[in-house]
C-alpha positions as a Markdown table, in Angstrom:
| # | Residue | x | y | z |
|---|---|---|---|---|
| 1 | Met | 40.4 | 69.2 | 86.5 |
| 2 | Ser | 37.8 | 66.5 | 86.3 |
| 3 | Leu | 38.7 | 62.9 | 85.5 |
| 4 | Tyr | 35.3 | 62.3 | 84.1 |
| 5 | His | 33.4 | 64.0 | 81.2 |
| 6 | Asn | 29.7 | 64.9 | 81.1 |
| 7 | Tyr | 27.7 | 63.6 | 78.2 |
| 8 | Ser | 26.0 | 66.0 | 75.9 |
| 9 | Ser | 22.3 | 66.7 | 76.2 |
| 10 | Thr | 21.7 | 64.9 | 73.0 |
| 11 | Arg | 23.4 | 61.8 | 74.2 |
| 12 | Ile | 21.5 | 61.8 | 77.5 |
| 13 | Phe | 18.2 | 62.4 | 75.6 |
| 14 | Met | 18.9 | 59.5 | 73.2 |
| 15 | Arg | 19.9 | 57.2 | 76.1 |
| 16 | Arg | 16.7 | 58.0 | 78.0 |
| 17 | Thr | 14.5 | 57.5 | 74.9 |
| 18 | Ala | 16.1 | 54.1 | 74.4 |
| 19 | Val | 15.4 | 53.2 | 78.0 |
| 20 | Leu | 11.8 | 54.1 | 77.7 |
| 21 | Val | 11.4 | 52.2 | 74.4 |
| 22 | Ile | 13.1 | 49.1 | 75.8 |
| 23 | Gly | 11.2 | 49.3 | 79.1 |
| 24 | Ile | 7.8 | 49.6 | 77.5 |
| 25 | Ala | 8.6 | 46.9 | 74.9 |
| 26 | Ala | 9.8 | 44.4 | 77.6 |
| 27 | Leu | 6.9 | 45.1 | 80.0 |
| 28 | Pro | 4.6 | 42.3 | 78.7 |
| 29 | Val | 7.4 | 39.7 | 79.0 |
| 30 | Met | 8.8 | 41.0 | 82.3 |
| 31 | Leu | 5.5 | 40.9 | 84.1 |
| 32 | Phe | 5.8 | 37.1 | 84.3 |
| 33 | Arg | 9.5 | 36.8 | 85.1 |
| 34 | Ala | 11.0 | 36.6 | 88.6 |
| 35 | Asp | 14.1 | 38.7 | 87.7 |
| 36 | Arg | 12.2 | 41.8 | 86.5 |
| 37 | Ala | 13.5 | 43.9 | 89.4 |
| 38 | Arg | 17.1 | 43.3 | 88.3 |
| 39 | Phe | 16.2 | 44.2 | 84.7 |
| 40 | Tyr | 14.4 | 47.4 | 85.6 |
| 41 | Ser | 17.2 | 48.3 | 88.1 |
| 42 | Tyr | 19.7 | 48.1 | 85.2 |
| 43 | Leu | 17.4 | 50.3 | 83.1 |
| 44 | His | 17.3 | 52.8 | 86.0 |
| 45 | Arg | 21.2 | 52.9 | 86.1 |
| 46 | Val | 21.2 | 53.5 | 82.4 |
| 47 | Trp | 18.6 | 56.3 | 82.8 |
| 48 | Val | 20.6 | 58.0 | 85.6 |
| 49 | Lys | 24.0 | 57.9 | 83.8 |
| 50 | Thr | 25.0 | 61.4 | 82.7 |
| 51 | Ser | 28.8 | 61.1 | 82.4 |
| 52 | Asp | 31.4 | 58.5 | 81.9 |
| 53 | Gln | 31.8 | 58.3 | 85.7 |
| 54 | Pro | 30.3 | 55.1 | 87.2 |
| 55 | Val | 26.8 | 55.7 | 88.6 |
| 56 | Trp | 27.8 | 54.1 | 92.0 |
| 57 | Leu | 30.7 | 56.5 | 92.3 |
| 58 | Ala | 28.6 | 59.6 | 91.4 |
| 59 | Gln | 26.0 | 58.6 | 94.0 |
| 60 | Ala | 28.6 | 57.9 | 96.6 |
| 61 | Glu | 30.2 | 61.4 | 96.1 |
| 62 | Ala | 26.7 | 63.0 | 96.2 |
| 63 | Ala | 25.8 | 61.2 | 99.5 |
| 64 | Gly | 29.1 | 62.3 | 101.1 |
| 65 | Cys | 27.9 | 65.9 | 101.5 |
| 66 | Asp | 25.0 | 64.6 | 103.7 |
| 67 | Phe | 27.3 | 63.7 | 106.5 |
| 68 | Tyr | 29.7 | 66.6 | 106.4 |
């Protein structure tokens, strides 16, 4: 039994489309800002999210199999 639920393909597609639109629209402004890495890092976390499980937890669980 899983505690977290995977998002539907439609929801993932809409989320990634929104990330692309926001990222491209913000590009001219973010080129001149010092905190652009933090902004695009946030967009990457939104892009990667495929379930209601936190991204950091999913990545930590996936990395665990590298050591065992």
